Coordinates of C-alpha atoms (C1' of nucleotides) in Angstrom, one line a residue:
Chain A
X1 CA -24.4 -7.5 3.0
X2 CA -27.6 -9.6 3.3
X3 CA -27.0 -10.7 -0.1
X4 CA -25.7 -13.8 0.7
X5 CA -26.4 -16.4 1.5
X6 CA -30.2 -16.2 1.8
X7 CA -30.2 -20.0 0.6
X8 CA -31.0 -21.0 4.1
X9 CA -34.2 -18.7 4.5
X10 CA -37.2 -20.4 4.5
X11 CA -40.1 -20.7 1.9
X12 CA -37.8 -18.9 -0.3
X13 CA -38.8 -19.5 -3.9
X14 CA -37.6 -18.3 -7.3
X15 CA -34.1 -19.3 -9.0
X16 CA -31.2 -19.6 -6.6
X17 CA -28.2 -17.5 -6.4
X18 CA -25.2 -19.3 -8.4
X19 CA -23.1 -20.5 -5.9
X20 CA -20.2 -20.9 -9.0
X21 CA -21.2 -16.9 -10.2
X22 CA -20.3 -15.7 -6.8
X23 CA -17.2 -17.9 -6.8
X24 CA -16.0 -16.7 -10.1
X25 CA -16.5 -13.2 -9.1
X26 CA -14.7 -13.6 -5.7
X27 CA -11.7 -15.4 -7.7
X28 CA -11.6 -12.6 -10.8
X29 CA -12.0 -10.0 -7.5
X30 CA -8.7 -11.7 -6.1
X31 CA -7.3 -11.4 -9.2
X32 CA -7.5 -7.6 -10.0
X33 CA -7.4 -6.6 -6.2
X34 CA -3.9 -8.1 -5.1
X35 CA -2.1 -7.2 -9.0
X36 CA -3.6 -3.6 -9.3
X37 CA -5.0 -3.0 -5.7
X38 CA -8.3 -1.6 -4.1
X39 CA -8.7 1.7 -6.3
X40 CA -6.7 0.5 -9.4
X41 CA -9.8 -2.0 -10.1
X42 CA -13.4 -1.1 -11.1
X43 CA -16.4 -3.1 -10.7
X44 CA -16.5 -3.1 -14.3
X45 CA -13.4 -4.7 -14.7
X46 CA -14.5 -7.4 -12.1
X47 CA -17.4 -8.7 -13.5
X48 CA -15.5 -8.6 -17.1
X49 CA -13.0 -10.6 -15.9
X50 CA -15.9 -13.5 -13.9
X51 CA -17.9 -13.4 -17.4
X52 CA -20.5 -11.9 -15.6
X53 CA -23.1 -8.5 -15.9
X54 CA -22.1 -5.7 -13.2
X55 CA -25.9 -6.0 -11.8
X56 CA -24.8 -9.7 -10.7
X57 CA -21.8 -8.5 -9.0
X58 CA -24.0 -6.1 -7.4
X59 CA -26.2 -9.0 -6.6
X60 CA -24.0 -10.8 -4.5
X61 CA -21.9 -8.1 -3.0
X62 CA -23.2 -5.2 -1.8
X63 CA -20.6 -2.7 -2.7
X64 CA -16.9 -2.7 -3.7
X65 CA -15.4 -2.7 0.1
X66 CA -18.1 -5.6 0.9
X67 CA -16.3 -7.3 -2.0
X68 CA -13.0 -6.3 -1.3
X69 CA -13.0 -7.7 2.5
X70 CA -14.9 -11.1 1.0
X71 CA -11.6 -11.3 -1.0
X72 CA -9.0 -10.8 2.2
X73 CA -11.3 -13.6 4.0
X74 CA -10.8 -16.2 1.8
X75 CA -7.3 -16.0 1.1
X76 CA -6.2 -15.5 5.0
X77 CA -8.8 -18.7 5.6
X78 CA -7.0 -20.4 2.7
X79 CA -3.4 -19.7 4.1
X80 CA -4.0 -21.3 7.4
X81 CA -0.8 -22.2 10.0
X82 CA -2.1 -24.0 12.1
X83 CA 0.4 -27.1 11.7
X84 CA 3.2 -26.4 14.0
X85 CA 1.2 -28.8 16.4
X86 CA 2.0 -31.7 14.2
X87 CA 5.5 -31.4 13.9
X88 CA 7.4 -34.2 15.2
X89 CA 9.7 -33.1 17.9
X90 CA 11.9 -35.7 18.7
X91 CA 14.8 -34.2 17.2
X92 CA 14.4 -30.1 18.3
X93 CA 16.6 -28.1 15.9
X94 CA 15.1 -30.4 13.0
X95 CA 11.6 -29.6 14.3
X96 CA 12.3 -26.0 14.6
X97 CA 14.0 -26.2 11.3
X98 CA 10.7 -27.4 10.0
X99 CA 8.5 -25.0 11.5
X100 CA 10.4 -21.8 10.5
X101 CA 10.6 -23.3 6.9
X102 CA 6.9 -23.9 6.5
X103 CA 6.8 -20.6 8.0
X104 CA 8.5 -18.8 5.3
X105 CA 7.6 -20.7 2.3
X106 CA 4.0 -19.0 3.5
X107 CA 5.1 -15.8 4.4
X108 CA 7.3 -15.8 0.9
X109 CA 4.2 -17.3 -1.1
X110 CA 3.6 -14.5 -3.8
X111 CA -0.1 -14.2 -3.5
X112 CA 0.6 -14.0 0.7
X113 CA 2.6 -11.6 -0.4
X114 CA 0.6 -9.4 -2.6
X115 CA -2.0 -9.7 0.1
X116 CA 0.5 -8.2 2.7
X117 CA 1.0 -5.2 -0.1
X118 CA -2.6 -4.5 -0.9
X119 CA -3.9 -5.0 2.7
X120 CA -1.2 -2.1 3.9
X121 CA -1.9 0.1 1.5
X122 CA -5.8 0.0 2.0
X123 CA -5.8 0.0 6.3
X124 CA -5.2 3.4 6.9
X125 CA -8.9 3.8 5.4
X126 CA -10.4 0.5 6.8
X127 CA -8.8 -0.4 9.9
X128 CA -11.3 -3.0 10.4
X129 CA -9.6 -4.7 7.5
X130 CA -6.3 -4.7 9.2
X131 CA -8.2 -6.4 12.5
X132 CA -9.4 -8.8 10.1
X133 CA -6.2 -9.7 8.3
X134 CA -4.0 -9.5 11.5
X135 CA -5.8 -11.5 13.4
X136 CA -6.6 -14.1 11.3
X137 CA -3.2 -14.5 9.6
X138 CA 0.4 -13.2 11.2
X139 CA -1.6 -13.6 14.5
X140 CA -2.8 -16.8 14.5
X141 CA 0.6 -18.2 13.5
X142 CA 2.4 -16.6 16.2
X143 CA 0.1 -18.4 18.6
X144 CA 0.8 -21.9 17.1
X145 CA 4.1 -21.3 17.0
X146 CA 4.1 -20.2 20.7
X147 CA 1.9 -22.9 22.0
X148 CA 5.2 -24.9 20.6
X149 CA 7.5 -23.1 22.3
X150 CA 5.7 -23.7 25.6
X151 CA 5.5 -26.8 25.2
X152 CA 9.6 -27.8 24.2
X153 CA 9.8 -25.3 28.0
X154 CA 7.1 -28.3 29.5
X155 CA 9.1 -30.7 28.4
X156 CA 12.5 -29.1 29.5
X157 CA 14.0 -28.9 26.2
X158 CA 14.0 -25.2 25.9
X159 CA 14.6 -22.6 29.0
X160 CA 12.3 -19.4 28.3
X161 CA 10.4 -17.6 31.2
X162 CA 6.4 -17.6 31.2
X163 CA 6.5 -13.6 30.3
X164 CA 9.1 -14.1 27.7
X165 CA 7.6 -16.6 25.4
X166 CA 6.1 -14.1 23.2
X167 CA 9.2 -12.2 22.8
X168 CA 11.2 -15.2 22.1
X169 CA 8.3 -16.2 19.2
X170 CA 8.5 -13.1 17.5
X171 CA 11.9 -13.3 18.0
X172 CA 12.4 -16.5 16.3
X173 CA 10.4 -15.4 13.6
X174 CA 12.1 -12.2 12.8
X175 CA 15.0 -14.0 12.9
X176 CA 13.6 -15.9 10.2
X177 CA 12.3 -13.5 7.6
X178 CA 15.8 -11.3 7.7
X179 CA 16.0 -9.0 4.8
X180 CA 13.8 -11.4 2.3
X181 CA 10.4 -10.4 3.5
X182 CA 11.2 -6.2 2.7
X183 CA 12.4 -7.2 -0.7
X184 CA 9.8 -9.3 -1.7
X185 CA 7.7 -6.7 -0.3
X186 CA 8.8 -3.7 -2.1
X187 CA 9.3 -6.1 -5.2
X188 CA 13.5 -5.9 -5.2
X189 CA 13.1 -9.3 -5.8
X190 CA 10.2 -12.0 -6.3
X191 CA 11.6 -15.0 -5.0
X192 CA 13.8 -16.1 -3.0
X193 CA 16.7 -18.4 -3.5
X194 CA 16.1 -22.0 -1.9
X195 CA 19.7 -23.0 -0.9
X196 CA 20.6 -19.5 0.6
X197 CA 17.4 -19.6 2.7
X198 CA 18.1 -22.4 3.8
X199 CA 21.3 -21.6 5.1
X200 CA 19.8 -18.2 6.9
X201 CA 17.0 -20.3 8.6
X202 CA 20.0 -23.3 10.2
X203 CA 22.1 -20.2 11.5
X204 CA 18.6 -18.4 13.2
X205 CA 17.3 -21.9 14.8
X206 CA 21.2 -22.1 16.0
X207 CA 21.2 -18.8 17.4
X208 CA 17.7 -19.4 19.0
X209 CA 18.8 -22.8 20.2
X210 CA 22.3 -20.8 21.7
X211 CA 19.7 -18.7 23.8
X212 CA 17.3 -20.9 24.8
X213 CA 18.3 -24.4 25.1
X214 CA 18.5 -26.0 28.3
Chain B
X1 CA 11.1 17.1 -16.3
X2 CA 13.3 20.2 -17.6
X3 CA 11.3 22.2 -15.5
X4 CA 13.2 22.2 -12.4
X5 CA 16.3 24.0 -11.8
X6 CA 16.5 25.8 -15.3
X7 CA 17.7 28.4 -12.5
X8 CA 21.1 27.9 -13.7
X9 CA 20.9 28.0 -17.4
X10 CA 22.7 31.0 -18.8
X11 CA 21.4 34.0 -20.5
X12 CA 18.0 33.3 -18.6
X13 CA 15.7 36.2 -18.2
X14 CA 12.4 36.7 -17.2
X15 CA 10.4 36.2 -14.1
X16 CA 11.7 33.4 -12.0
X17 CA 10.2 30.2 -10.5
X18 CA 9.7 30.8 -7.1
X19 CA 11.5 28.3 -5.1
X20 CA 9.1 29.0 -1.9
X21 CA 6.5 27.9 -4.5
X22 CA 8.1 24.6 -5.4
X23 CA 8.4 24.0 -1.5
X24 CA 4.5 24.3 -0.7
X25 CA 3.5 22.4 -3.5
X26 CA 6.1 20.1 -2.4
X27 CA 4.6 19.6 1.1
X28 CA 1.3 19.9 0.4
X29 CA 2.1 17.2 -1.9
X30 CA 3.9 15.3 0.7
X31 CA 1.0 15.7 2.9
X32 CA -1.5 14.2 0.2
X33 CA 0.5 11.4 -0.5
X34 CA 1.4 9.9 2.8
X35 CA -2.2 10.5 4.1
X36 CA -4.3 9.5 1.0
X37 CA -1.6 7.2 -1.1
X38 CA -1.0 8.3 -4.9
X39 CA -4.5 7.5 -6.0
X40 CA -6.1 9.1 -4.0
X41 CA -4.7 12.4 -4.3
X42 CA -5.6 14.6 -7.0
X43 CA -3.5 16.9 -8.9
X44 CA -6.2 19.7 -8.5
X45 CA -6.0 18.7 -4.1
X46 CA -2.3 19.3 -4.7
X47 CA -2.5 22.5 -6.2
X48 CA -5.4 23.8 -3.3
X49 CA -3.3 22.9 -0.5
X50 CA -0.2 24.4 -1.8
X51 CA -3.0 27.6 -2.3
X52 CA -1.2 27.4 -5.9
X53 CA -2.4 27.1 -9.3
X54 CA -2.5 24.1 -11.3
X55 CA -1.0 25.6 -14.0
X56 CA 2.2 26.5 -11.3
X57 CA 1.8 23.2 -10.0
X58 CA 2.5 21.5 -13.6
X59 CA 5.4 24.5 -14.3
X60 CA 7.7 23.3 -11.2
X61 CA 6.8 19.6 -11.6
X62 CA 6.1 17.9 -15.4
X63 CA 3.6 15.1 -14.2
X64 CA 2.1 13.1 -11.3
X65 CA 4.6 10.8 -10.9
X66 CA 7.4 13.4 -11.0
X67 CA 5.6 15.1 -8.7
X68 CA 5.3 11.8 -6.0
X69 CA 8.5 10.8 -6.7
X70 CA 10.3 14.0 -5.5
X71 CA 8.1 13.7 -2.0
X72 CA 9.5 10.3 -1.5
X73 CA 13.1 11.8 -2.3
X74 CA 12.7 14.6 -0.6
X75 CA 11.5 12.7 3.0
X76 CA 14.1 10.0 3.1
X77 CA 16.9 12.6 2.2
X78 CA 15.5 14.0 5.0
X79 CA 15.2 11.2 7.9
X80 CA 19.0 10.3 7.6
X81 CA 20.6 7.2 9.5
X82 CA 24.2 7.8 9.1
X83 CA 24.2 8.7 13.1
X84 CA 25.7 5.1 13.8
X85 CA 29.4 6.5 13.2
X86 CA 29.2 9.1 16.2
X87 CA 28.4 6.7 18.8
X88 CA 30.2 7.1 22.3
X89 CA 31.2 3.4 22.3
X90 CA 33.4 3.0 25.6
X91 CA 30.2 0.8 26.9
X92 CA 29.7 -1.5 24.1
X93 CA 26.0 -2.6 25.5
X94 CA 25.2 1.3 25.8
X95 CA 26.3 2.6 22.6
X96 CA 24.1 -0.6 21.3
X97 CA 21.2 0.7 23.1
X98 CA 21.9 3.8 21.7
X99 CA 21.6 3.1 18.6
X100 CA 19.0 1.0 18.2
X101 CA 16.9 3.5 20.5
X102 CA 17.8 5.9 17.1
X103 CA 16.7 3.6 14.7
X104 CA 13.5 3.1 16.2
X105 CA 12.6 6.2 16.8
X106 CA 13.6 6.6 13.2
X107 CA 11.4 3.6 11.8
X108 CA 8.7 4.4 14.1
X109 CA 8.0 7.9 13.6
X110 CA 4.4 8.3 11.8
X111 CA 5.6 10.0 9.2
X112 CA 8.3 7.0 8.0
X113 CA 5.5 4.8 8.7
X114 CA 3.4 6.6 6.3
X115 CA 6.6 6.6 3.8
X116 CA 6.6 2.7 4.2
X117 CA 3.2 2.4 3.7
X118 CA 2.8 4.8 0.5
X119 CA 5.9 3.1 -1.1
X120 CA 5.2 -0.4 -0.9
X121 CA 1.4 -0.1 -2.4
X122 CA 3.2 1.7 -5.1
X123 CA 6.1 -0.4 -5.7
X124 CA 4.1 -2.9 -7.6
X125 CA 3.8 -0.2 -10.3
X126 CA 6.9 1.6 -9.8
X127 CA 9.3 -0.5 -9.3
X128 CA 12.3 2.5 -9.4
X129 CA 10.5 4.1 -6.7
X130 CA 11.3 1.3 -4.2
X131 CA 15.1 0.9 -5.0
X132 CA 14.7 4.9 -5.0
X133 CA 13.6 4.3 -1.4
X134 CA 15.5 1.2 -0.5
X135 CA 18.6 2.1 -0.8
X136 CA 18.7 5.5 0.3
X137 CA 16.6 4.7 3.7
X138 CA 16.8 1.0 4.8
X139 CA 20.4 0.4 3.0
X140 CA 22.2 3.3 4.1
X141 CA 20.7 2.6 8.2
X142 CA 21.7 -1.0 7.6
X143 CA 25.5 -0.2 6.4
X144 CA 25.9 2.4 9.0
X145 CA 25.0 -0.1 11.5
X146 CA 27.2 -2.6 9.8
X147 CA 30.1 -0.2 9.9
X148 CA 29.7 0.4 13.9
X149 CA 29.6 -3.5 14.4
X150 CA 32.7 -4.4 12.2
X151 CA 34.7 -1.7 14.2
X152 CA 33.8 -3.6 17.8
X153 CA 34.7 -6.5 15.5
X154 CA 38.0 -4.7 14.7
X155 CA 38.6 -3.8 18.7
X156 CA 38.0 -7.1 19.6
X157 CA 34.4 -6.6 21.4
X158 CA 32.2 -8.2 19.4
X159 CA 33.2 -12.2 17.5
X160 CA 31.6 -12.0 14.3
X161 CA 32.8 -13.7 11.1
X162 CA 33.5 -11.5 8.4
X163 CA 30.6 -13.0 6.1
X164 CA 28.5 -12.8 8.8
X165 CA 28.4 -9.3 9.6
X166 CA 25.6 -8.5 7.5
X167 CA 23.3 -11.3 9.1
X168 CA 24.0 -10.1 12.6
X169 CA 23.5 -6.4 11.6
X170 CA 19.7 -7.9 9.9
X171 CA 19.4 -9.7 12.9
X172 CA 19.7 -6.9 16.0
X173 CA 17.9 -4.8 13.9
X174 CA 14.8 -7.4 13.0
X175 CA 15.2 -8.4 17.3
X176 CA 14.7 -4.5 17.8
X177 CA 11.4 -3.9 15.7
X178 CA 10.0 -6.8 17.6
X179 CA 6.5 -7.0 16.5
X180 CA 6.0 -2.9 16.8
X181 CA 6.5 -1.8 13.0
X182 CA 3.7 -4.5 12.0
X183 CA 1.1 -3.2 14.2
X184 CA 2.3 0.5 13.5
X185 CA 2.2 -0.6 9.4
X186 CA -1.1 -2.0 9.9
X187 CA -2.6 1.2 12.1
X188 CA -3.2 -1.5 15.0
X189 CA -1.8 1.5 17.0
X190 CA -0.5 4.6 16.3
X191 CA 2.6 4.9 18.8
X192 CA 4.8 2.9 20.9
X193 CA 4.9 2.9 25.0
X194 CA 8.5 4.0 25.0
X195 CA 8.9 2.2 28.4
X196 CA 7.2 -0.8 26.8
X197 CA 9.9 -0.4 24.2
X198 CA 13.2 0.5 26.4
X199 CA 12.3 -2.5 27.9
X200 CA 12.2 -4.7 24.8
X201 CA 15.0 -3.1 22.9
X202 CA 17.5 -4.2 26.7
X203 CA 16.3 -7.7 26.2
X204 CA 17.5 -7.6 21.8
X205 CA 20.8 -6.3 23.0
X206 CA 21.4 -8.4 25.7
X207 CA 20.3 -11.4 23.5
X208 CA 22.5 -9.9 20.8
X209 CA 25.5 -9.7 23.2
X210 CA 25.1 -13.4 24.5
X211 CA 25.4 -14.8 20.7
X212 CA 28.4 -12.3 19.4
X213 CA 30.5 -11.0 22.9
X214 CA 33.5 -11.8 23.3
Chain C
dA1 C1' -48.4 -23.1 -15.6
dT2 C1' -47.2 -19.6 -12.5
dA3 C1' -44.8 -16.8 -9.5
dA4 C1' -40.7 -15.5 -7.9
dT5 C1' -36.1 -14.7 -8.5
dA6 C1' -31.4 -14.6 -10.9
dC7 C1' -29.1 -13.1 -14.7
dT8 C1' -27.5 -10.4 -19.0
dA9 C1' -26.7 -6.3 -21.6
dG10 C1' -26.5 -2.0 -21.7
dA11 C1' -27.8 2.8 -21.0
dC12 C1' -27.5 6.3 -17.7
dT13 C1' -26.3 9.7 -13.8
dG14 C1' -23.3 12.3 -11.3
dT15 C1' -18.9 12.9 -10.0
dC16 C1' -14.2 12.9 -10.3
dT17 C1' -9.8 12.8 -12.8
dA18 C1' -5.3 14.3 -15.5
dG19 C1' -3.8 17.0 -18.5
dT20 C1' -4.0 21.1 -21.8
dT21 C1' -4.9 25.6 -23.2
dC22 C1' -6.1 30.7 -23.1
dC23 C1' -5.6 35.0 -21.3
dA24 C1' -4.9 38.6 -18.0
dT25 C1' -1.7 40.0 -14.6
dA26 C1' 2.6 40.0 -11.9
dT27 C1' 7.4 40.0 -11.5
dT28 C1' 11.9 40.0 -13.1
dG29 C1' 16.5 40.9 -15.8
dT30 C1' 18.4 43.8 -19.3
Chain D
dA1 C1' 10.9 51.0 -21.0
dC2 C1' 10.9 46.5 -22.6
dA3 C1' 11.0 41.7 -23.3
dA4 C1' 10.5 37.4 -21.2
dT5 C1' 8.8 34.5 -18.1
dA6 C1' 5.8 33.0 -14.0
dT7 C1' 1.5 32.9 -12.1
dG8 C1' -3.6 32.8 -11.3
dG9 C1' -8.0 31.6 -12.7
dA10 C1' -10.8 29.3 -15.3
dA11 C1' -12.4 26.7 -19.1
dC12 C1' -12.2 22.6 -21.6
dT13 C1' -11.3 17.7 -23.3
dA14 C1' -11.7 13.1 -22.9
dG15 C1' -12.3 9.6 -20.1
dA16 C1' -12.9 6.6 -15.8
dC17 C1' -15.6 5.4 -12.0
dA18 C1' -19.4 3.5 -8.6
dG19 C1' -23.7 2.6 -8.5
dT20 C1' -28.6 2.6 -10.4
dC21 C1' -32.0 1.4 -13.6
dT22 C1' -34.7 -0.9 -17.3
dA23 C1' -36.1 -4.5 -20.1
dG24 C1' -35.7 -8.9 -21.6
dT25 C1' -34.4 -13.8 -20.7
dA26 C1' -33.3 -17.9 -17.8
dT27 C1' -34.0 -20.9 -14.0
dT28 C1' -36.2 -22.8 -10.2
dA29 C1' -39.9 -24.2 -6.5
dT30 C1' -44.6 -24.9 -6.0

DNA sequence: ATAATACTAGACTGTCTAGTTCCATATTGT
DNA sequence: ACAATATGGAACTAGACAGTCTAGTATTAT
């Protein structure tokens, strides 16, 4: 793993690492991993795909898991939700409508969705690869969307105790996903259909709203 | 394919297939498959663990993918949800807690959990195997379930429009996995704190109860 | 120019894989 | 007894794979 960004040591001399190689390979690595997962693609295949020699691949990535967790990083860092802050809450079931659609058009995304796919099937050998995806993903959403929560209860718009504001988040976001997250998962279906999600997502805000508006 | 079950073809003679046989190579299979996935179990690791020969191996099962599909038939035949029907219902919010007590036990027994796992990061490839999957494990709990509720319906319990029964059945059953299946899924921890859960699974059904009792 | 490093192209090792085939032996129905 | 089939054990084919290595070429800082 010290293959990387050595840029920043000092005196260093010789021709630099390609900043553009190691993004194509990281991309072409995307690529492969989430359509054919971790052991259904070979290094070989990787560095076909980038237009670049195995040794390079090697070069910048120590080893196929090294690669492999590079990928997970940069999607989940890519796919941020961090934006339930800026919603404008002046109307609350429009708000709430917003953030639960924003919600799902990321957790419905296709690639989110192959990354879901490809990062279950590979934990049960690299639970540090769960850690990394759970946290940084599913985890930092339901804290946005909780710190929103908490603050429609400051405000005196909603009416959920301290201790229950996690349940009520998850809650509100299971609501949300009903059955479409399991089929897009196990590939019944690969997208879902705009009008009838929007439908599902007034009738959960309405039911949330029913058990927690003041 | 033709190589199960010839058992009953007429005017057979000759040593028979020993069905004890097919059932080892069958678990050991099921073993391999839920701890390792599909590619990572080997047709030769099958055959050692079943303390079989290949060659019996390949005379009870024609290929791989025979072979992996009748372990995924084989468990959700056997983890069966149609328990809903039986339920002692003269307490409407027990019988509820009853049953979704049963279907989380169901979902979150290690063994379904490795099921769920193995099947979605095949499904990509296989895309029989998850209706295979879907409808006989998830569909069948969800219209059991369905069933129960539209009887309360029926006796005047529960008020739930007709062409909303299958959202509210989605929705106490998404309420009851709470955010446990993820972390199980992901290996973030390997069992459930079953007072931890009682306590969660009171707080779905009493939500449930406050949107559809009459 | 020179030294240091990146990169390409490909050969190569060692290991694993699915699937097939051969043959000797075991077990069964007729 | 006999024919038919199952089974075990092992060999074999044909190929994929991760990772290493070499040798030549390209690029860069000094």
């Amino acid at each position: 793993m010290p293959n990387r960004s050595d840029r920043s040591i000092l005196g260093r001399t010789g021709r630099p690492k390609s900043e553009a190689k190691a993004e194509a390979i990281l991309n072409a690595a995307t690529k492969l991993f989430l359509a054919k997962g971790f052991q259904g693609t070979s290094m070989d295949a990787v560095a076909r795909e980038a237009g670049v020699s195995k040794q390079t691949v090697y070069s910048h990535f120590a080893n196929k898991e090294t690669l492999f967790v590079a990928c997970i990083d940069a999607k989940v860092a890519h796919y941020g939700f961090d934006e339930a802050a800026g919603v404008d809450d002046s109307d609350l079931r429009q708000a709430l409508l917003t953030i639960v659609h924003r919600f799902t058009d990321l957790l419905f995304d296709s690639e989110v969705v192959a990354v879901y796919r490809v990062v279950l099937s590979e934990s049960t050998g690299q639970p540090q690869l769960a850690s990394l995806f759970f946290d940084n993903g599913p985890k930092r959403t339901k804290s946005a969307i909780c710190e929103f929560l908490r603050q429609q209860v400051a405000k005196g718009r909603l009416r959920i105790p301290k201790e229950r504001l996690l349940y009520a988040t998850v809650q509100l976001l299971n609501m949300s996903v009903g059955i479409f997250q399991w089929s897009l998962l196990f590939g019944l279906q690969d997208s879902v259909d705009d009008s009838e999600l929007a439908a599902h997502l007034e009738r959960a805000v309405d039911d949330f709203l029913t058990l927690y508006a003041v």
